[in-house]
C-alpha cells in the first residue's frame, strides 16, 4: 500500500513537470491551401508566452479534468481534449493558468504572459534598416527599442515604424553610434580691381582790365600762373593729380592753358577663413570683429544707441544624415566699416558697411568642399564733356573737351568644407602664442628683438606651429 502511495506521488510529480507546450502555427501555401503544420515543443515550462490576438495550443502529458484562468480579460482558454488546451491572447498582461485532475488535486500552475506581437515588426525592421544593431522587446502593451543606430535619421525611421505597430507606446532606449561632431571651414576669397583715367583742359585769354575770355572744361586748383586770366572763372576744386600750365603774352594779351590728367589703379584682396565646430543638430555661432554704435531716434526725441555687429560672422547647424553625410544649414558674412558712404543725422556721423553675406543649406560628405556662392561683377563707365560747338572743332576742340574712363571688377568666391571630428588630447594642439616667448632685456635693448623663438615640438602640432608671422608682409621688410 505504501508503495502504491509513493508511486502515486511520483506520478503526480511527473505530471507536474511533464506539462508539454506546443505551438500550432497554421500556414497556407499555393499548393496546400488548408493543410495545418503542427509543431509540438516537448519539455517542461513554468511560463507560456502568447502573442496578443493569436492562439497557442498547450498539450499536457497527463489528463486533466478541470482548468481555469485567473484573468479572462488577458487570455481566454478552452479544452480541446483531456490533454490539449487552446489559449488565446486578448490583451497585454500576466495571468495564471491552473490545471486540476479528476480528484480536484492541483496538477500545475503556468504563468501566461500576453504581449504585443512584434514578429512582423522585427521582419519589417530588418528589411527597411538592414545591418542596424537595433533590438526589439515588448513591455506590457508597448514596444521597447534598444541598441545602436548608425545615424539620427535611421534612429527616427525605426521609431516611426514602431509607432505604426504600437501608437504612443514606444520606448526609445537606442543610442547613435559614430562621430556626431562637425567642423566647418569657410573660405571667403575676393579680389577687387579698379582703374580710372581722365583728361581735361582749360583755356584762358585776357587783355587789359576790361577784356577776358575763358574756355574749355576742367577745374583749377592752386594754379597761381592762371590767376590773371582764369581766376574766378574756373572752379577752384580739382581731383586730378597731374596738371601742366602753359602761358604766353602777346602785347597786352595773356593766354594761359591748363592741362589736367589723372590715372589711378588699385587692387584689393580680401580673405577670411573662419572655422567652427558643433554637435549634430546644435547651432553654433562665430564672430570675429566688433559692434558699431548707431544712434536711433525714439518717440520722445531722445536718441538711443543700437550696436550693429561687423567683421567675420558664421552661424551654422550641422546634421549628420549618415555615417559620413552631413546636412549643413549655414549663414556666413564678412563686413567692414565703409566711411566713404557715411551720413550725418542731427550732428551724428554714421558710417555705412560693406558686406558680403550668404545663407543656404547644402549636403556634402566628410572632407568634401562646396562652392556655395560666387560673384563676377564688371562695372564700366565712359564720360565725355565739352563746350558746345567749340568742342567739335578739329584739333583745337580738344582744348575745350574732357574725358573720363572708369572700370571696376570684383570676383568673390565662398567655399565650405565639412569634417567629422573627434576630440583629442590637449598636448596635440598648438596655440599661436606657443610659437614665441617674451624677449630678455639683452635681446630687447641690445639686439632689438621683440620676441624670442621657442623650440617647436615634433609631429603635427609642430608643423602647424611653423606657420608663424615671420617674413615680408606688405611694405614692411624684416
Coordinates of N, CA, C and O in Angstrom, one line a residue, residues 197-375:
X197 N 40.9 106.8 -65.5 CA 41.7 107.7 -66.3 C 40.8 108.9 -66.6 O 39.7 108.8 -67.0
X198 N 41.4 110.1 -66.6 CA 40.7 111.3 -67.0 C 41.7 112.3 -67.6 O 42.9 112.4 -67.2
X199 N 41.2 113.1 -68.5 CA 42.0 114.1 -69.2 C 41.1 115.3 -69.5 O 40.0 115.2 -70.1
X200 N 41.5 116.5 -69.0 CA 40.7 117.7 -69.2 C 41.7 118.9 -69.5 O 42.9 118.8 -69.2
X201 N 41.1 119.9 -70.0 CA 41.9 121.1 -70.4 C 41.1 122.4 -70.1 O 39.8 122.3 -70.2
X202 N 41.8 123.5 -69.9 CA 41.2 124.8 -69.7 C 42.0 125.9 -70.3 O 43.2 125.8 -70.3
X203 N 41.3 126.8 -71.0 CA 42.0 127.9 -71.8 C 41.5 129.2 -71.2 O 40.3 129.4 -71.0
X204 N 42.5 130.1 -71.0 CA 42.1 131.4 -70.6 C 42.8 132.5 -71.4 O 44.0 132.4 -71.7
X205 N 42.1 133.5 -71.8 CA 42.6 134.6 -72.5 C 42.2 135.9 -71.9 O 41.0 136.1 -71.5
X206 N 43.1 136.8 -71.7 CA 42.8 138.1 -71.0 C 43.6 139.2 -71.7 O 44.7 139.0 -72.2
X207 N 43.0 140.4 -71.8 CA 43.7 141.6 -72.3 C 43.2 142.8 -71.7 O 42.0 143.2 -71.8
X208 N 44.0 143.5 -70.9 CA 43.6 144.7 -70.2 C 42.7 144.3 -69.0 O 42.5 143.2 -68.7
X209 N 42.1 145.3 -68.5 CA 41.3 145.1 -67.3 C 39.8 144.9 -67.6 O 39.1 144.4 -66.7
X210 N 39.4 145.2 -68.8 CA 38.0 145.1 -69.2 C 37.7 144.0 -70.2 O 36.6 143.8 -70.6
X211 N 38.7 143.2 -70.5 CA 38.6 142.1 -71.5 C 39.1 140.8 -71.0 O 40.2 140.8 -70.5
X212 N 38.3 139.8 -71.1 CA 38.8 138.5 -70.6 C 37.9 137.4 -71.2 O 36.7 137.5 -71.3
X213 N 38.5 136.3 -71.7 CA 37.8 135.2 -72.3 C 38.3 133.9 -71.6 O 39.5 133.7 -71.5
X214 N 37.4 133.0 -71.2 CA 37.8 131.7 -70.7 C 37.1 130.7 -71.5 O 36.0 130.9 -71.9
X215 N 37.7 129.5 -71.6 CA 37.0 128.5 -72.4 C 37.6 127.1 -72.0 O 38.6 127.0 -71.2
X216 N 36.9 126.1 -72.5 CA 37.3 124.7 -72.2 C 36.6 124.1 -71.0 O 35.7 124.7 -70.4
X217 N 37.0 122.9 -70.5 CA 36.5 122.3 -69.4 C 37.6 121.9 -68.4 O 38.7 122.0 -68.7
X218 N 37.2 121.5 -67.3 CA 38.2 121.2 -66.3 C 38.1 122.1 -65.1 O 37.2 122.9 -65.0
X219 N 39.0 121.9 -64.1 CA 38.9 122.7 -62.9 C 40.3 123.2 -62.6 O 41.3 122.9 -63.2
X220 N 40.3 124.1 -61.6 CA 41.5 124.8 -61.2 C 41.8 124.6 -59.8 O 40.9 124.8 -59.0
X221 N 43.0 124.3 -59.4 CA 43.3 124.1 -58.0 C 44.7 124.6 -57.7 O 45.7 124.0 -58.1
X222 N 44.8 125.7 -57.1 CA 46.1 126.3 -56.7 C 47.0 126.5 -57.8 O 48.1 125.9 -57.9
X223 N 46.6 127.1 -58.9 CA 47.4 127.4 -60.0 C 47.7 128.9 -60.1 O 46.9 129.7 -60.8
X224 N 48.7 129.4 -59.4 CA 49.0 130.9 -59.5 C 49.2 131.5 -60.8 O 48.9 132.6 -61.1
X225 N 49.8 130.6 -61.8 CA 50.1 131.2 -63.1 C 48.9 131.5 -63.9 O 48.9 132.3 -64.9
X226 N 47.7 131.0 -63.5 CA 46.5 131.3 -64.2 C 45.6 132.3 -63.5 O 44.5 132.5 -63.8
X227 N 46.2 133.0 -62.5 CA 45.4 133.9 -61.6 C 44.9 135.1 -62.4 O 43.8 135.6 -62.2
X228 N 45.7 135.5 -63.4 CA 45.3 136.7 -64.2 C 44.1 136.4 -65.1 O 43.2 137.2 -65.2
X229 N 44.2 135.3 -65.8 CA 43.2 135.1 -66.8 C 42.1 134.1 -66.4 O 41.0 134.1 -67.0
X230 N 42.3 133.2 -65.4 CA 41.3 132.2 -65.1 C 40.7 132.3 -63.7 O 39.8 131.6 -63.4
X231 N 41.3 133.1 -62.9 CA 40.9 133.2 -61.5 C 39.4 133.7 -61.5 O 39.0 134.7 -62.1
X232 N 38.6 132.9 -60.7 CA 37.2 133.3 -60.6 C 36.3 132.8 -61.7 O 35.1 133.0 -61.6
X233 N 36.9 132.3 -62.8 CA 36.1 131.9 -63.9 C 36.1 130.3 -64.1 O 35.3 129.8 -64.8
X234 N 37.0 129.6 -63.5 CA 37.1 128.2 -63.5 C 37.0 127.7 -62.0 O 37.7 128.3 -61.2
X235 N 36.2 126.7 -61.7 CA 36.0 126.3 -60.3 C 37.4 125.9 -59.7 O 38.3 125.4 -60.4
X236 N 37.5 126.2 -58.4 CA 38.8 126.0 -57.7 C 39.0 124.6 -57.1 O 39.9 124.4 -56.4
X237 N 38.1 123.6 -57.4 CA 38.2 122.3 -56.9 C 38.8 121.4 -58.0 O 38.4 121.5 -59.1
X238 N 39.7 120.5 -57.6 CA 40.4 119.7 -58.6 C 40.8 118.4 -57.9 O 41.5 118.4 -56.9
X239 N 40.4 117.3 -58.6 CA 40.7 115.9 -58.1 C 41.9 115.4 -58.8 O 42.5 114.3 -58.5
X240 N 42.3 116.0 -59.9 CA 43.4 115.4 -60.7 C 44.7 115.7 -60.0 O 45.0 116.8 -59.4
X241 N 45.6 114.8 -60.1 CA 46.9 114.9 -59.5 C 48.0 115.4 -60.5 O 49.1 115.7 -60.0
X242 N 47.8 115.3 -61.8 CA 48.7 115.8 -62.7 C 48.2 117.0 -63.5 O 47.1 117.0 -64.1
X243 N 48.9 118.2 -63.4 CA 48.4 119.4 -64.1 C 49.7 120.1 -64.7 O 50.7 120.2 -64.0
X244 N 49.5 120.6 -65.9 CA 50.6 121.3 -66.6 C 50.0 122.6 -67.1 O 48.9 122.6 -67.7
X245 N 50.7 123.7 -66.8 CA 50.2 125.1 -67.2 C 51.1 125.6 -68.3 O 52.4 125.6 -68.1
X246 N 50.5 126.1 -69.3 CA 51.2 126.8 -70.4 C 50.7 128.3 -70.5 O 49.5 128.5 -70.4
X247 N 51.6 129.2 -70.7 CA 51.2 130.6 -70.8 C 52.1 131.4 -71.6 O 53.3 131.2 -71.6
X248 N 51.6 132.4 -72.3 CA 52.4 133.4 -73.1 C 51.7 134.7 -73.2 O 50.5 134.8 -73.1
X249 N 52.5 135.7 -73.5 CA 52.0 137.1 -73.6 C 52.2 137.5 -75.1 O 53.2 137.3 -75.7
X250 N 51.2 138.2 -75.6 CA 51.3 138.8 -76.9 C 50.8 140.3 -76.8 O 49.6 140.6 -76.9
X251 N 51.7 141.1 -76.5 CA 51.4 142.5 -76.3 C 50.6 142.6 -75.0 O 51.0 142.2 -73.9
X252 N 49.4 143.2 -75.1 CA 48.5 143.4 -73.9 C 47.7 142.1 -73.6 O 47.0 142.1 -72.6
X253 N 47.8 141.1 -74.5 CA 47.0 139.9 -74.3 C 47.8 138.9 -73.6 O 49.0 138.7 -73.8
X254 N 47.1 138.1 -72.7 CA 47.8 137.0 -72.0 C 46.9 135.7 -72.2 O 45.7 135.7 -72.1
X255 N 47.6 134.7 -72.7 CA 47.0 133.4 -73.0 C 47.6 132.3 -72.0 O 48.8 132.2 -72.0
X256 N 46.7 131.6 -71.3 CA 47.1 130.5 -70.4 C 46.3 129.3 -70.8 O 45.1 129.3 -71.1
X257 N 47.0 128.1 -70.7 CA 46.4 126.8 -71.0 C 46.7 125.9 -69.8 O 47.9 125.7 -69.4
X258 N 45.6 125.2 -69.3 CA 45.8 124.3 -68.2 C 45.4 122.9 -68.7 O 44.3 122.7 -69.2
X259 N 46.3 121.9 -68.6 CA 46.1 120.5 -69.0 C 46.1 119.7 -67.7 O 47.1 119.7 -66.9
X260 N 45.1 118.9 -67.4 CA 45.0 118.1 -66.2 C 44.8 116.6 -66.6 O 43.9 116.4 -67.5
X261 N 45.5 115.7 -66.0 CA 45.4 114.3 -66.3 C 45.5 113.5 -65.0 O 46.1 113.9 -64.0
X262 N 44.7 112.4 -65.0 CA 44.7 111.5 -63.8 C 44.6 110.1 -64.3 O 43.9 109.7 -65.2
X263 N 45.4 109.2 -63.6 CA 45.4 107.8 -63.8 C 45.5 107.1 -62.5 O 46.5 107.3 -61.8
X264 N 44.5 106.3 -62.1 CA 44.6 105.6 -60.8 C 44.3 104.1 -61.0 O 43.5 103.7 -61.9
X265 N 45.1 103.3 -60.3 CA 45.0 101.8 -60.3 C 45.0 101.3 -58.9 O 45.7 101.9 -58.0
X266 N 44.2 100.3 -58.6 CA 44.1 99.7 -57.3 C 43.7 98.3 -57.3 O 42.9 97.9 -58.1
X267 N 44.2 97.5 -56.4 CA 43.9 96.1 -56.2 C 43.6 95.9 -54.8 O 44.4 96.3 -53.9
X268 N 42.5 95.2 -54.4 CA 42.2 94.9 -53.1 C 42.0 93.4 -53.0 O 41.3 92.8 -53.8
X269 N 42.6 92.8 -52.0 CA 42.4 91.4 -51.7 C 41.8 91.2 -50.4 O 42.3 91.7 -49.4
X270 N 40.7 90.4 -50.3 CA 40.0 90.1 -49.0 C 40.0 88.6 -48.9 O 39.6 87.8 -49.8
X271 N 40.5 88.1 -47.7 CA 40.5 86.6 -47.5 C 40.2 86.4 -46.0 O 40.8 87.0 -45.1
X272 N 39.2 85.6 -45.7 CA 38.8 85.2 -44.4 C 38.5 83.7 -44.3 O 37.9 83.2 -45.3
X273 N 39.0 83.1 -43.3 CA 38.8 81.6 -43.1 C 38.3 81.3 -41.7 O 39.1 80.9 -40.8
X274 N 37.0 81.5 -41.4 CA 36.5 81.1 -40.1 C 36.3 79.6 -40.0 O 35.8 79.0 -41.0
X275 N 36.7 79.0 -38.9 CA 36.5 77.6 -38.6 C 35.6 77.5 -37.4 O 35.9 78.2 -36.4
X276 N 34.7 76.5 -37.3 CA 33.8 76.4 -36.2 C 33.3 74.9 -36.1 O 33.1 74.3 -37.1
X277 N 33.3 74.4 -34.9 CA 32.8 73.0 -34.6 C 31.5 73.0 -33.8 O 31.3 73.9 -33.0
X278 N 30.7 72.0 -34.1 CA 29.4 72.0 -33.4 C 28.9 70.5 -33.4 O 29.3 69.7 -34.2
X279 N 28.0 70.2 -32.4 CA 27.4 68.9 -32.3 C 26.3 68.8 -33.3 O 25.6 69.8 -33.6
X280 N 26.0 67.6 -33.8 CA 25.0 67.4 -34.8 C 23.6 67.8 -34.2 O 23.2 67.4 -33.2
X281 N 23.0 68.7 -35.0 CA 21.7 69.2 -34.6 C 21.7 70.4 -33.7 O 20.6 71.0 -33.4
X282 N 22.9 70.9 -33.3 CA 23.0 72.1 -32.5 C 23.6 73.3 -33.3 O 24.5 73.1 -34.1
X283 N 23.1 74.5 -33.0 CA 23.5 75.6 -33.7 C 24.8 76.2 -33.1 O 24.9 76.2 -31.9
X284 N 25.7 76.7 -33.9 CA 27.0 77.3 -33.4 C 27.1 78.6 -34.1 O 26.8 78.8 -35.3
X285 N 27.7 79.6 -33.4 CA 27.8 81.0 -33.9 C 29.3 81.4 -33.7 O 29.9 81.0 -32.7
X286 N 29.8 82.3 -34.6 CA 31.1 82.8 -34.5 C 31.2 84.2 -35.0 O 30.6 84.5 -36.0
X287 N 31.9 85.1 -34.3 CA 32.0 86.5 -34.7 C 33.4 86.9 -34.3 O 33.8 86.9 -33.1
X288 N 34.2 87.4 -35.3 CA 35.5 88.0 -35.1 C 35.4 89.4 -35.7 O 35.5 89.5 -36.9
X289 N 35.3 90.4 -34.9 CA 35.1 91.7 -35.4 C 34.8 92.7 -34.2 O 35.5 92.8 -33.2
X290 N 33.6 93.3 -34.3 CA 33.2 94.2 -33.3 C 31.7 94.6 -33.5 O 31.0 94.0 -34.3
X291 N 31.3 95.6 -32.8 CA 30.0 96.2 -32.9 C 30.1 97.7 -33.0 O 30.8 98.4 -32.3
X292 N 29.4 98.2 -34.0 CA 29.4 99.7 -34.3 C 28.2 100.4 -33.7 O 27.0 99.9 -34.0
X293 N 28.4 101.5 -33.0 CA 27.2 102.1 -32.4 C 26.5 103.0 -33.4 O 27.1 103.8 -34.2
X294 N 25.2 102.9 -33.4 CA 24.3 103.7 -34.4 C 23.2 104.3 -33.5 O 22.5 103.7 -32.8
X295 N 23.1 105.7 -33.6 CA 22.0 106.4 -32.9 C 20.7 106.1 -33.5 O 20.5 106.1 -34.7
X296 N 19.7 105.8 -32.7 CA 18.3 105.5 -33.1 C 17.4 106.5 -32.4 O 17.4 106.6 -31.1
X297 N 16.6 107.2 -33.2 CA 15.7 108.2 -32.6 C 14.5 107.5 -32.0 O 13.9 106.6 -32.5
X298 N 14.1 108.0 -30.8 CA 12.9 107.5 -30.1 C 11.7 108.4 -30.3 O 11.9 109.5 -30.9
X299 N 10.6 108.0 -29.8 CA 9.4 108.8 -30.0 C 9.4 110.1 -29.3 O 8.9 111.1 -29.7
X300 N 10.1 110.2 -28.1 CA 10.2 111.5 -27.4 C 11.4 112.4 -27.8 O 11.7 113.3 -27.2
X301 N 12.0 112.0 -28.9 CA 13.1 112.9 -29.5 C 14.4 112.5 -28.9 O 15.5 113.1 -29.3
X302 N 14.5 111.6 -28.0 CA 15.8 111.2 -27.3 C 16.4 110.1 -28.2 O 15.7 109.2 -28.6
X303 N 17.7 110.1 -28.3 CA 18.4 109.1 -29.1 C 18.9 108.0 -28.2 O 19.5 108.3 -27.2
X304 N 18.8 106.8 -28.7 CA 19.4 105.7 -28.0 C 20.5 105.1 -29.0 O 20.5 105.4 -30.1
X305 N 21.3 104.2 -28.4 CA 22.4 103.6 -29.2 C 22.1 102.2 -29.4 O 21.8 101.4 -28.5
X306 N 22.1 101.8 -30.7 CA 22.0 100.4 -31.1 C 23.3 100.0 -31.8 O 23.8 100.7 -32.6
X307 N 23.7 98.8 -31.4 CA 25.0 98.3 -31.9 C 24.8 97.2 -33.0 O 24.0 96.3 -32.8
X308 N 25.5 97.4 -34.1 CA 25.4 96.5 -35.2 C 26.8 95.8 -35.3 O 27.8 96.4 -35.4
X309 N 26.7 94.5 -35.4 CA 28.0 93.7 -35.5 C 28.6 93.8 -36.9 O 27.9 94.0 -37.9
X310 N 29.9 93.7 -36.9 CA 30.6 93.7 -38.2 C 31.9 92.9 -38.0 O 32.3 92.6 -36.9
X311 N 32.4 92.4 -39.1 CA 33.6 91.5 -39.0 C 33.3 90.2 -39.8 O 32.5 90.2 -40.8
X312 N 33.8 89.2 -39.3 CA 33.6 87.8 -39.8 C 32.6 87.1 -39.0 O 32.8 86.9 -37.8
X313 N 31.4 86.8 -39.6 CA 30.3 86.1 -38.9 C 30.0 84.8 -39.5 O 30.1 84.6 -40.7
X314 N 29.8 83.8 -38.7 CA 29.4 82.4 -39.1 C 28.4 81.8 -38.2 O 28.7 81.9 -36.9
X315 N 27.4 81.3 -38.7 CA 26.4 80.6 -37.9 C 25.9 79.4 -38.7 O 25.5 79.6 -39.9
X316 N 26.0 78.2 -38.2 CA 25.5 77.0 -38.9 C 25.0 76.0 -38.0 O 25.3 75.9 -36.8
X317 N 24.1 75.1 -38.5 CA 23.6 74.0 -37.8 C 23.8 72.7 -38.6 O 23.3 72.5 -39.7
X318 N 24.7 71.8 -38.2 CA 25.0 70.6 -38.9 C 24.1 69.5 -38.5 O 23.7 69.4 -37.3
X319 N 23.8 68.6 -39.4 CA 23.0 67.4 -39.1 C 23.7 66.2 -39.8 O 23.8 66.2 -41.0
X320 N 24.2 65.2 -39.0 CA 24.8 64.1 -39.6 C 23.7 63.1 -40.1 O 23.0 62.5 -39.3
X321 N 23.6 63.1 -41.4 CA 22.5 62.3 -42.0 C 22.8 60.8 -42.0 O 22.0 59.9 -41.7
X322 N 24.1 60.5 -42.4 CA 24.5 59.1 -42.4 C 25.9 59.0 -41.8 O 26.4 60.0 -41.2
X323 N 26.6 57.9 -42.0 CA 27.9 57.7 -41.4 C 28.9 58.8 -41.8 O 29.7 59.2 -41.0
X324 N 28.8 59.3 -43.0 CA 29.7 60.3 -43.5 C 29.1 61.4 -44.3 O 29.7 62.2 -45.0
X325 N 27.8 61.5 -44.2 CA 27.0 62.5 -44.9 C 26.5 63.6 -44.0 O 25.8 63.2 -43.0
X326 N 26.7 64.9 -44.3 CA 26.4 66.0 -43.4 C 25.5 66.9 -44.1 O 25.8 67.3 -45.2
X327 N 24.4 67.3 -43.5 CA 23.5 68.4 -43.9 C 23.8 69.6 -43.2 O 23.8 69.7 -42.0
X328 N 24.1 70.7 -43.9 CA 24.5 72.0 -43.3 C 23.5 73.1 -43.6 O 23.2 73.3 -44.8
X329 N 23.1 73.7 -42.6 CA 22.3 74.9 -42.7 C 23.1 76.1 -42.2 O 23.3 76.1 -41.0
X330 N 23.6 77.0 -43.0 CA 24.6 77.9 -42.6 C 24.3 79.3 -43.1 O 23.6 79.5 -44.1
X331 N 24.9 80.3 -42.4 CA 24.8 81.7 -42.7 C 26.2 82.3 -42.4 O 26.7 82.2 -41.3
X332 N 26.8 82.9 -43.4 CA 28.2 83.4 -43.3 C 28.2 84.8 -43.9 O 27.5 85.1 -44.9
X333 N 29.0 85.7 -43.3 CA 29.1 87.0 -43.8 C 30.5 87.6 -43.4 O 31.1 87.3 -42.3
X334 N 31.0 88.5 -44.2 CA 32.2 89.3 -43.9 C 31.8 90.8 -44.2 O 31.3 91.1 -45.3
X335 N 32.0 91.6 -43.2 CA 31.6 93.0 -43.3 C 32.7 93.9 -42.7 O 33.5 93.5 -41.9
X336 N 32.7 95.2 -43.2 CA 33.7 96.2 -42.7 C 33.0 97.5 -42.8 O 32.1 97.8 -43.5
X337 N 33.5 98.4 -41.9 CA 33.0 99.8 -41.9 C 33.5 100.6 -43.1 O 34.7 100.5 -43.5
X338 N 32.5 101.2 -43.8 CA 32.8 102.0 -45.0 C 32.6 103.5 -44.7 O 31.4 103.9 -44.8
X339 N 33.6 104.2 -44.4 CA 33.5 105.6 -44.1 C 33.2 106.5 -45.3 O 32.7 107.6 -45.1
X340 N 33.4 106.0 -46.5 CA 33.2 106.8 -47.7 C 31.7 107.0 -48.0 O 31.3 107.9 -48.7
X341 N 30.9 106.1 -47.4 CA 29.4 106.3 -47.6 C 28.7 106.7 -46.3 O 27.6 106.3 -46.0
X342 N 29.4 107.4 -45.4 CA 28.8 107.8 -44.2 C 27.7 108.9 -44.4 O 27.7 109.6 -45.4
X343 N 26.8 109.0 -43.4 CA 25.8 110.0 -43.5 C 25.8 110.8 -42.2 O 26.3 110.3 -41.1
X344 N 25.2 112.0 -42.2 CA 25.2 112.8 -41.0 C 23.7 113.0 -40.6 O 22.9 113.5 -41.5
X345 N 23.3 112.7 -39.4 CA 21.9 112.8 -38.9 C 22.0 113.5 -37.6 O 22.5 113.0 -36.6
X346 N 21.5 114.8 -37.7 CA 21.4 115.6 -36.5 C 22.7 115.7 -35.7 O 22.8 115.6 -34.5
X347 N 23.7 115.9 -36.5 CA 25.1 116.0 -35.9 C 25.8 114.7 -35.6 O 26.9 114.8 -35.2
X348 N 25.1 113.6 -35.9 CA 25.8 112.3 -35.7 C 26.3 111.8 -37.1 O 25.5 111.8 -38.1
X349 N 27.6 111.5 -37.2 CA 28.2 110.9 -38.4 C 28.1 109.4 -38.3 O 28.7 108.8 -37.4
X350 N 27.3 108.8 -39.2 CA 27.1 107.3 -39.1 C 27.7 106.7 -40.4 O 27.4 107.2 -41.5
X351 N 28.6 105.8 -40.2 CA 29.3 105.2 -41.3 C 28.4 104.0 -41.9 O 27.6 103.4 -41.2
X352 N 28.6 103.7 -43.1 CA 28.0 102.6 -43.8 C 28.9 101.3 -43.6 O 29.9 101.4 -43.0
X353 N 28.4 100.2 -44.2 CA 29.1 98.9 -44.1 C 29.2 98.3 -45.5 O 28.2 98.4 -46.3
X354 N 30.3 97.8 -45.8 CA 30.4 96.9 -46.9 C 30.3 95.5 -46.4 O 31.0 95.1 -45.5
X355 N 29.4 94.7 -47.1 CA 29.1 93.4 -46.5 C 28.9 92.4 -47.6 O 28.3 92.7 -48.7
X356 N 29.5 91.2 -47.4 CA 29.3 90.0 -48.3 C 28.7 89.0 -47.4 O 29.2 88.5 -46.4
X357 N 27.5 88.5 -47.8 CA 26.7 87.6 -47.0 C 26.1 86.5 -47.8 O 25.7 86.7 -49.0
X358 N 26.0 85.3 -47.3 CA 25.3 84.2 -47.9 C 24.6 83.3 -46.9 O 25.0 83.2 -45.7
X359 N 23.5 82.8 -47.3 CA 22.6 82.0 -46.4 C 22.1 80.8 -47.2 O 21.4 81.1 -48.2
X360 N 22.4 79.6 -46.9 CA 22.0 78.5 -47.7 C 22.0 77.2 -46.9 O 22.4 77.2 -45.8
X361 N 21.5 76.1 -47.6 CA 21.6 74.8 -47.0 C 22.1 73.8 -48.0 O 21.6 73.8 -49.2
X362 N 23.2 73.1 -47.7 CA 23.8 72.2 -48.6 C 24.0 70.8 -47.9 O 23.9 70.7 -46.7
X363 N 24.4 69.8 -48.7 CA 24.6 68.5 -48.2 C 25.9 68.0 -48.8 O 26.0 68.0 -50.0
X364 N 26.9 67.6 -48.0 CA 28.1 67.1 -48.5 C 28.7 66.0 -47.6 O 28.3 66.0 -46.4
X365 N 29.7 65.3 -48.1 CA 30.3 64.2 -47.3 C 31.5 64.7 -46.5 O 32.0 65.8 -46.8
X366 N 32.0 63.9 -45.6 CA 33.1 64.2 -44.8 C 34.3 64.5 -45.7 O 34.8 63.7 -46.5
X367 N 34.9 65.8 -45.5 CA 36.1 66.2 -46.2 C 35.8 66.8 -47.6 O 36.7 67.3 -48.2
X368 N 34.5 66.8 -48.1 CA 34.2 67.4 -49.3 C 34.1 68.9 -49.2 O 33.7 69.4 -48.1
X369 N 34.3 69.6 -50.3 CA 34.1 71.0 -50.4 C 33.0 71.4 -51.3 O 32.8 70.7 -52.3
X370 N 32.4 72.5 -51.1 CA 31.3 73.0 -51.9 C 31.4 74.5 -52.1 O 31.6 75.3 -51.1
X371 N 31.4 75.0 -53.3 CA 31.4 76.4 -53.6 C 29.9 76.9 -53.5 O 29.1 76.7 -54.4
X372 N 29.6 77.5 -52.4 CA 28.2 77.9 -52.1 C 27.8 79.2 -52.7 O 26.6 79.6 -52.8
X373 N 28.8 80.1 -53.1 CA 28.5 81.4 -53.6 C 29.6 81.9 -54.5 O 30.8 81.5 -54.2
X374 N 29.3 82.7 -55.5 CA 30.3 83.3 -56.3 C 29.7 84.5 -57.0 O 28.5 84.7 -57.2
X375 N 30.6 85.5 -57.3 CA 30.2 86.7 -57.8 C 31.2 87.2 -58.8 O 32.4 87.3 -58.5

